Coordinates of C-alpha atoms and ligand atoms in Angstrom, one line a residue:
X266 CA -0.9 -14.8 1.7
X267 CA 1.5 -12.6 3.1
X268 CA 1.2 -9.7 5.1
X269 CA 4.0 -6.8 4.6
X270 CA 3.9 -3.9 6.7
X271 CA 5.6 -1.0 5.7
X272 CA 5.3 -2.3 2.2
X273 CA 5.6 1.1 0.7
X274 CA 8.7 2.0 1.8
X275 CA 12.4 1.1 0.5
X276 CA 12.7 -2.4 2.2
X277 CA 9.7 -3.5 2.5
X278 CA 8.9 -2.9 -1.2
X279 CA 11.7 -5.2 -2.3
X280 CA 10.2 -7.5 0.0
X281 CA 7.1 -7.0 -1.7
X282 CA 8.8 -7.4 -5.4
X283 CA 10.5 -10.6 -4.2
X284 CA 7.4 -12.5 -2.5
X285 CA 5.4 -11.7 -6.0
X286 CA 7.9 -13.0 -8.1
X287 CA 8.1 -15.7 -6.1
X288 CA 4.5 -16.6 -6.8
X289 CA 3.3 -15.7 -3.1
X290 CA 0.2 -14.0 -2.6
X291 CA 0.8 -10.0 -0.8
X292 CA -1.1 -7.6 1.0
X293 CA 0.6 -4.7 1.9
X294 CA -0.4 -2.4 5.6
X295 CA 1.1 0.8 5.4
X296 CA 0.3 4.3 6.9
X297 CA 2.3 5.8 4.5
X298 CA 4.0 8.1 7.3
X299 CA 7.7 7.3 5.4
X300 CA 6.1 5.4 2.6
X301 CA 4.9 6.1 -0.8
X302 CA 1.6 5.6 -2.7
X303 CA 3.6 6.2 -5.9
X304 CA 5.2 2.9 -5.1
X305 CA 2.3 1.1 -4.1
X306 CA 1.0 1.6 -7.8
X307 CA 4.0 0.8 -8.8
X308 CA 4.1 -2.4 -7.3
X309 CA 0.5 -3.1 -8.4
X310 CA 1.6 -2.5 -12.1
X311 CA 4.3 -4.8 -11.7
X312 CA 2.2 -7.8 -10.2
X313 CA 0.1 -7.6 -13.4
X314 CA 2.6 -9.9 -15.4
X315 CA 3.9 -11.8 -12.5
X316 CA 3.0 -15.4 -11.1
X317 CA 2.5 -13.8 -7.7
X318 CA -0.5 -11.3 -7.1
X319 CA -0.7 -7.8 -4.9
X320 CA -3.8 -8.5 -3.4
X321 CA -4.7 -5.1 -1.6
X322 CA -3.2 -1.9 0.0
X323 CA -4.4 -1.0 3.4
X324 CA -3.7 2.4 4.3
X325 CA -3.2 2.1 8.3
X326 CA -1.3 2.0 11.1
X327 CA 0.1 -0.9 12.9
X328 CA -1.5 0.6 16.1
X329 CA -4.7 0.6 14.5
X330 CA -6.0 -2.4 16.3
X331 CA -9.7 -2.3 14.5
X332 CA -8.0 -2.1 11.2
X333 CA -5.5 -5.1 11.8
X334 CA -8.5 -7.3 13.0
X335 CA -10.6 -6.3 10.1
X336 CA -7.3 -7.4 7.8
X337 CA -6.8 -10.5 9.7
X338 CA -10.8 -11.0 9.4
X339 CA -10.6 -10.3 5.8
X340 CA -7.7 -12.5 4.6
X341 CA -6.1 -15.9 5.4
X342 CA -2.8 -14.5 6.4
X343 CA -0.2 -17.7 6.7
X344 CA 2.6 -15.0 7.8
X345 CA 3.5 -11.3 8.6
X346 CA 6.7 -10.0 7.4
X347 CA 7.1 -6.5 9.7
X348 CA 9.0 -3.8 8.2
X349 CA 6.8 -0.5 9.6
X350 CA 8.9 1.4 11.6
X351 CA 11.0 4.9 12.1
X352 CA 14.5 4.5 11.5
X353 CA 16.1 7.7 11.6
X354 CA 19.2 7.8 14.2
X355 CA 19.2 11.2 14.8
X356 CA 15.2 12.1 14.8
X357 CA 15.1 9.2 17.7
X358 CA 17.7 10.9 20.0
X359 CA 15.5 13.9 19.6
X360 CA 12.1 12.5 19.6
X361 CA 12.0 8.8 21.1
X362 CA 8.7 9.1 22.2
X363 CA 8.3 8.8 18.5
X364 CA 10.2 5.5 18.0
X365 CA 8.5 4.1 21.4
X366 CA 4.9 4.4 20.2
X367 CA 5.7 3.6 16.6
X368 CA 8.1 0.9 16.6
X369 CA 7.3 -0.6 20.1
X370 CA 3.6 -0.2 21.2
X371 CA 3.0 -0.5 17.4
X372 CA 4.6 -3.8 17.2
X373 CA 3.0 -5.0 20.4
X374 CA -0.4 -4.3 19.0
X375 CA 0.5 -6.3 15.8
X376 CA 2.0 -9.0 17.6
X377 CA -1.2 -9.1 19.9
X378 CA -3.8 -9.1 17.0
X379 CA -1.7 -11.6 15.4
X380 CA -1.9 -14.0 18.5
X381 CA -5.6 -13.6 19.0
X382 CA -6.2 -14.0 14.8
X383 CA -3.9 -17.1 15.2
X384 CA -1.3 -15.7 12.5
X385 CA 1.4 -18.2 13.1
X386 CA 4.3 -17.0 11.9
X387 CA 6.5 -13.7 11.7
X388 CA 9.6 -12.6 10.2
X389 CA 10.7 -9.1 11.8
X390 CA 13.5 -6.8 10.1
X391 CA 16.0 -5.6 13.2
X392 CA 19.3 -3.9 12.9
X393 CA 22.7 -4.1 13.6
X394 CA 22.7 -1.0 15.5
X395 CA 21.1 -3.3 18.4
X396 CA 24.5 -4.2 18.8
X397 CA 26.0 -0.6 19.6
X398 CA 29.7 0.2 19.7
X399 CA 31.0 -3.5 18.5
X400 CA 33.5 -5.3 20.5
X401 CA 34.8 -7.4 17.9
X402 CA 34.5 -7.7 14.0
X403 CA 32.6 -9.3 12.2
X404 CA 30.0 -9.2 14.6
X405 CA 27.9 -12.8 15.0
X406 CA 24.7 -12.9 16.5
X407 CA 25.7 -13.7 19.9
X408 CA 27.5 -10.5 20.5
X409 CA 26.4 -8.3 23.3
X410 CA 23.6 -6.2 22.4
X411 CA 23.9 -2.7 23.5
X412 CA 22.3 0.0 21.8
X413 CA 23.7 3.4 21.7
X414 CA 20.1 5.6 20.5
X415 CA 16.7 5.5 21.1
X416 CA 16.4 3.7 17.7
X417 CA 18.5 0.6 18.3
X418 CA 16.7 0.7 22.4
X419 CA 13.2 0.3 20.5
X420 CA 14.6 -2.5 17.7
X421 CA 15.9 -4.3 20.6
X422 CA 12.5 -3.6 22.8
X423 CA 10.7 -5.6 19.7
X424 CA 13.4 -8.7 19.7
X425 CA 12.6 -9.3 23.3
X426 CA 8.5 -9.0 22.8
X427 CA 8.8 -11.5 19.9
X428 CA 10.8 -14.0 22.0
X429 CA 8.6 -13.7 24.9
X430 CA 5.6 -14.2 22.6
X431 CA 6.8 -16.9 20.9
X432 CA 7.8 -18.9 24.1
X433 CA 4.3 -18.2 25.5
X434 CA 2.1 -18.2 22.5
X435 CA 3.8 -20.8 20.2
X436 CA 4.6 -18.0 17.6
X437 CA 7.5 -18.9 15.2
X438 CA 9.8 -16.0 14.2
X439 CA 12.7 -14.9 12.0
X440 CA 14.5 -12.0 13.4
X441 CA 16.7 -10.4 10.5
X442 CA 19.8 -7.8 11.8
X443 CA 20.4 -5.7 8.8
X444 CA 23.9 -4.2 8.1
X445 CA 23.6 -1.4 5.7
X446 CA 21.6 -2.0 2.7
X447 CA 21.8 -0.1 -0.5
X448 CA 20.9 -0.4 -4.4
X449 CA 17.7 -0.7 -5.9
X450 CA 15.6 -3.6 -8.1
X451 CA 16.8 -3.9 -11.6
X452 CA 13.4 -3.2 -12.5
X453 CA 13.2 0.0 -11.1
X454 CA 10.2 -0.1 -9.4
X455 CA 11.3 1.1 -6.2
X456 CA 14.6 2.7 -4.3
X457 CA 15.7 4.8 -1.4
X458 CA 13.1 7.8 -1.3
X459 CA 13.5 9.8 2.1
X460 CA 12.4 13.4 2.5
X461 CA 15.5 14.4 4.2
X462 CA 18.2 11.5 3.2
X463 CA 21.3 10.9 5.6
X464 CA 22.4 7.4 3.4
X465 CA 25.7 7.5 2.1
X466 CA 24.7 6.2 -1.6
X467 CA 22.0 8.0 -2.2
X468 CA 24.1 11.7 -0.8
X469 CA 26.7 10.8 -2.9
X470 CA 24.4 10.0 -6.3
X471 CA 22.5 13.5 -5.8
X472 CA 25.9 15.4 -5.1
X473 CA 26.7 17.9 -7.8
X474 CA 28.4 21.4 -7.6
X475 CA 25.4 23.0 -6.1
X476 CA 25.1 20.2 -3.5
X477 CA 28.9 18.9 -2.7
X478 CA 28.8 15.6 -1.2
X479 CA 30.2 16.0 2.8
X480 CA 32.4 13.2 4.1
X481 CA 31.9 12.6 7.8
X482 CA 35.4 12.2 9.3
X483 CA 38.4 11.0 8.1
X484 CA 40.0 10.4 11.1
X485 CA 38.9 6.8 12.2
X486 CA 41.2 3.9 13.4
X487 CA 40.1 2.0 9.6
X488 CA 42.1 1.4 6.6
X489 CA 42.1 4.8 5.1
X490 CA 40.6 6.6 7.7
X491 CA 37.1 6.9 6.9
X492 CA 34.1 4.6 8.6
X493 CA 33.7 0.7 7.5
X494 CA 30.5 -0.5 6.8
X495 CA 29.1 -3.9 5.5
X496 CA 26.6 -3.0 2.5
X497 CA 24.2 -4.9 1.2
X498 CA 21.9 -5.0 -1.6
X499 CA 18.0 -4.7 -1.0
X500 CA 17.4 -7.4 -3.6
X501 CA 20.0 -10.1 -1.7
X502 CA 18.3 -8.8 1.5
X503 CA 14.5 -9.1 0.2
X504 CA 15.3 -12.7 -0.9
X505 CA 16.5 -13.7 2.6
X506 CA 12.6 -12.7 3.9
X507 CA 11.4 -15.1 1.3
X508 CA 13.7 -18.0 2.1
X509 CA 12.7 -17.2 6.0
X510 CA 9.0 -17.6 5.1
X511 CA 9.4 -20.8 3.3
X512 CA 12.1 -22.1 6.2
X513 CA 9.6 -21.3 9.0
X514 CA 6.5 -23.4 6.9
X515 CA 8.9 -26.3 7.5
X516 CA 7.9 -28.6 10.2
X517 CA 11.0 -28.8 12.3
X518 CA 12.5 -25.3 11.7
X519 CA 13.6 -23.6 14.5
X520 CA 13.1 -19.5 15.5
X521 CA 15.8 -18.0 14.3
X522 CA 17.8 -14.6 14.9
X523 CA 20.2 -14.0 11.9
X524 CA 22.6 -11.3 10.4
X525 CA 22.2 -9.9 7.0
X526 CA 25.3 -8.4 5.3
X527 CA 27.9 -9.5 2.9
X528 CA 30.7 -10.2 5.4
X529 CA 33.2 -7.6 3.6
X530 CA 33.5 -4.0 4.6
X531 CA 33.9 -1.1 2.5
X532 CA 35.0 2.1 3.6
X533 CA 33.1 5.8 2.8
X534 CA 36.4 6.3 0.5
X535 CA 35.8 3.2 -1.4
X536 CA 32.5 3.8 -1.8
X537 CA 32.5 7.2 -3.0
X538 CA 35.3 5.7 -5.5
X539 CA 33.1 2.7 -6.6
X540 CA 30.4 5.4 -7.5
X541 CA 32.4 7.5 -9.7
X542 CA 33.9 4.6 -11.4
X543 CA 30.7 2.7 -11.9
X544 CA 29.3 5.8 -13.2
X545 CA 32.2 7.2 -14.6
X546 CA 32.1 10.6 -13.7
X547 CA 33.8 13.1 -11.0
X548 CA 31.4 13.9 -8.2
X549 CA 32.5 16.8 -5.8
X550 CA 33.4 16.1 -2.3
X551 CA 34.1 18.0 1.5
X552 CA 35.7 16.4 4.2
X553 CA 33.5 17.0 7.1
X554 CA 33.8 16.9 10.8
X555 CA 32.9 13.2 12.0
X556 CA 29.2 12.6 12.2
X557 CA 27.8 11.9 16.4
X558 CA 27.4 8.3 17.1
X559 CA 29.6 6.5 13.8
X560 CA 31.0 3.5 14.8
X561 CA 34.4 2.9 12.9
X562 CA 33.7 -0.4 11.6
X563 CA 30.4 -2.7 11.3
X564 CA 30.9 -5.6 9.4
X565 CA 28.9 -8.8 9.5
X566 CA 29.5 -12.4 9.9
X567 CA 26.1 -13.6 8.3
X568 CA 27.5 -17.1 8.0
X569 CA 24.1 -18.4 10.3
X570 CA 21.9 -17.0 7.4
X571 CA 23.6 -19.1 4.9
X572 CA 23.6 -22.2 7.1
X573 CA 20.1 -21.7 8.3
X574 CA 18.4 -20.5 5.0
X575 CA 21.0 -21.7 2.0
X576 CA 21.1 -17.5 1.5
X577 CA 24.3 -15.9 0.6
X578 CA 24.4 -12.2 -0.9
X579 CA 24.7 -12.2 -4.4
X580 CA 24.7 -8.7 -5.9
X581 CA 28.2 -7.1 -6.7
X582 CA 28.5 -3.6 -5.7
X583 CA 28.9 -2.1 -9.0
X584 CA 25.4 -3.4 -9.8
X585 CA 24.0 -2.0 -6.7
X586 CA 25.1 1.3 -7.1
X587 CA 24.1 1.3 -10.8
X588 CA 20.9 0.3 -10.1
X589 CA 20.8 3.1 -7.5
X590 CA 22.1 5.6 -9.8
X591 CA 19.0 4.3 -12.4
X592 CA 16.3 4.7 -9.4
X593 CA 18.0 8.2 -8.4
X594 CA 16.7 9.1 -12.5
X595 CA 13.0 7.8 -11.7
X596 CA 12.6 9.4 -8.2
X597 CA 13.3 12.9 -10.0
X598 CA 10.5 12.1 -12.3
X599 CA 8.3 11.2 -9.8
X600 CA 9.0 14.0 -7.6
X601 CA 8.5 16.4 -10.6
X602 CA 4.9 14.8 -11.4
X603 CA 4.0 14.7 -7.3
X604 CA 4.9 18.4 -7.3
X605 CA 2.9 19.2 -10.4
X606 CA -0.1 17.3 -9.0
Ligands
LIG48 N1 28.2 9.4 5.6 C1 29.0 10.0 4.7 N2 28.1 11.2 4.4 C2 26.8 11.2 4.0 C3 26.4 10.4 4.5 C4 26.6 9.4 5.1 O1 30.4 10.4 5.1 O2 26.2 12.1 3.2 C5 29.2 8.3 6.2 C6 28.4 8.2 7.5 O3 29.0 8.9 8.4 C7 28.8 6.8 7.9 C8 28.6 6.0 6.5 O4 28.7 7.2 5.6 O5 30.0 6.4 8.1 C9 27.3 5.1 6.1 O6 26.3 5.9 6.7 P1 24.9 5.9 6.6 O7 24.1 7.0 6.9 O8 24.7 5.4 5.2 O9 24.4 4.4 7.1 P2 24.6 3.9 9.1 O10 25.9 3.2 8.8 O11 24.6 5.5 9.6 O12 23.3 3.2 9.2

């Protein structure tokens, strides 16, 4: 059985979908601070006719030792796939305490409970933000790690803790460093759902005459002056977590750190045009100054994930955009229902 922390959130819920589709039993722990109960309901519904099984949802915080011990005593957990975290760069600059408490202390608490309850495997969601300003692109896993904000620092601190715990207490791990995650599952179960949306694709999709899309900076040293990122579909990303679990179950597997990206870079302008052409519509845009802390170019060298897990990204950008657009419609309905309740 797999414990997914943060499974009511965007990436965690897609990982739950992939584990359930692959025939695994899943328990989700989430404090619903960022995640949504509606996503849990939709996952339960989805699991009904699949091979796998949504076994339980525990509404608790990873800092709650008692809740973790009860959970580990109730279920035979084979691995923890750990997403629960705060992940807003700006917020982390203004409120670092939240990031050190929720991300770092929370994960230490989780690791302690895993060691005490002899849970042997962890798959952890880290980030390319641990690299900081890149020295060269594409970025491979040996690139120096020098985060430029508390969010990146908190994830790097956890990477250190996992490595040290693994060495001392025999845990096995896969640490994934994500690049820019986009899209939604084709069944429309989940998608990006943030109270204050900051991410590129949902912001383009939400734009209209009253809420013009703001493009932050067109004077970067890139092909068209706008920032370049490596956009990976959330379902491709989720798949890698299931493969990592299966890999960790192999006798001779090793703990590893792997980038997850496509290896290709797209500029903000290219993504904007791709959304316009996928949806066959014109979207209003205004040029704005640079957003603080945005590096010009982040592209993954994800070859190691391919070699280690036999994984590669498969979903084309156009499909990611169409699924994200479909999700935006579902989200509007969910928000209306939530407002009426
Ligand atoms: N971006 C933008 N307008 C928006 C949101 C994002 O121009 O409303 C740009 C942002 O400046 C960055 C890129 O899109 O260059 C990706 O930003 P996002 O927040 O999606 O991901 P990040 O790379 O910051 O993790």
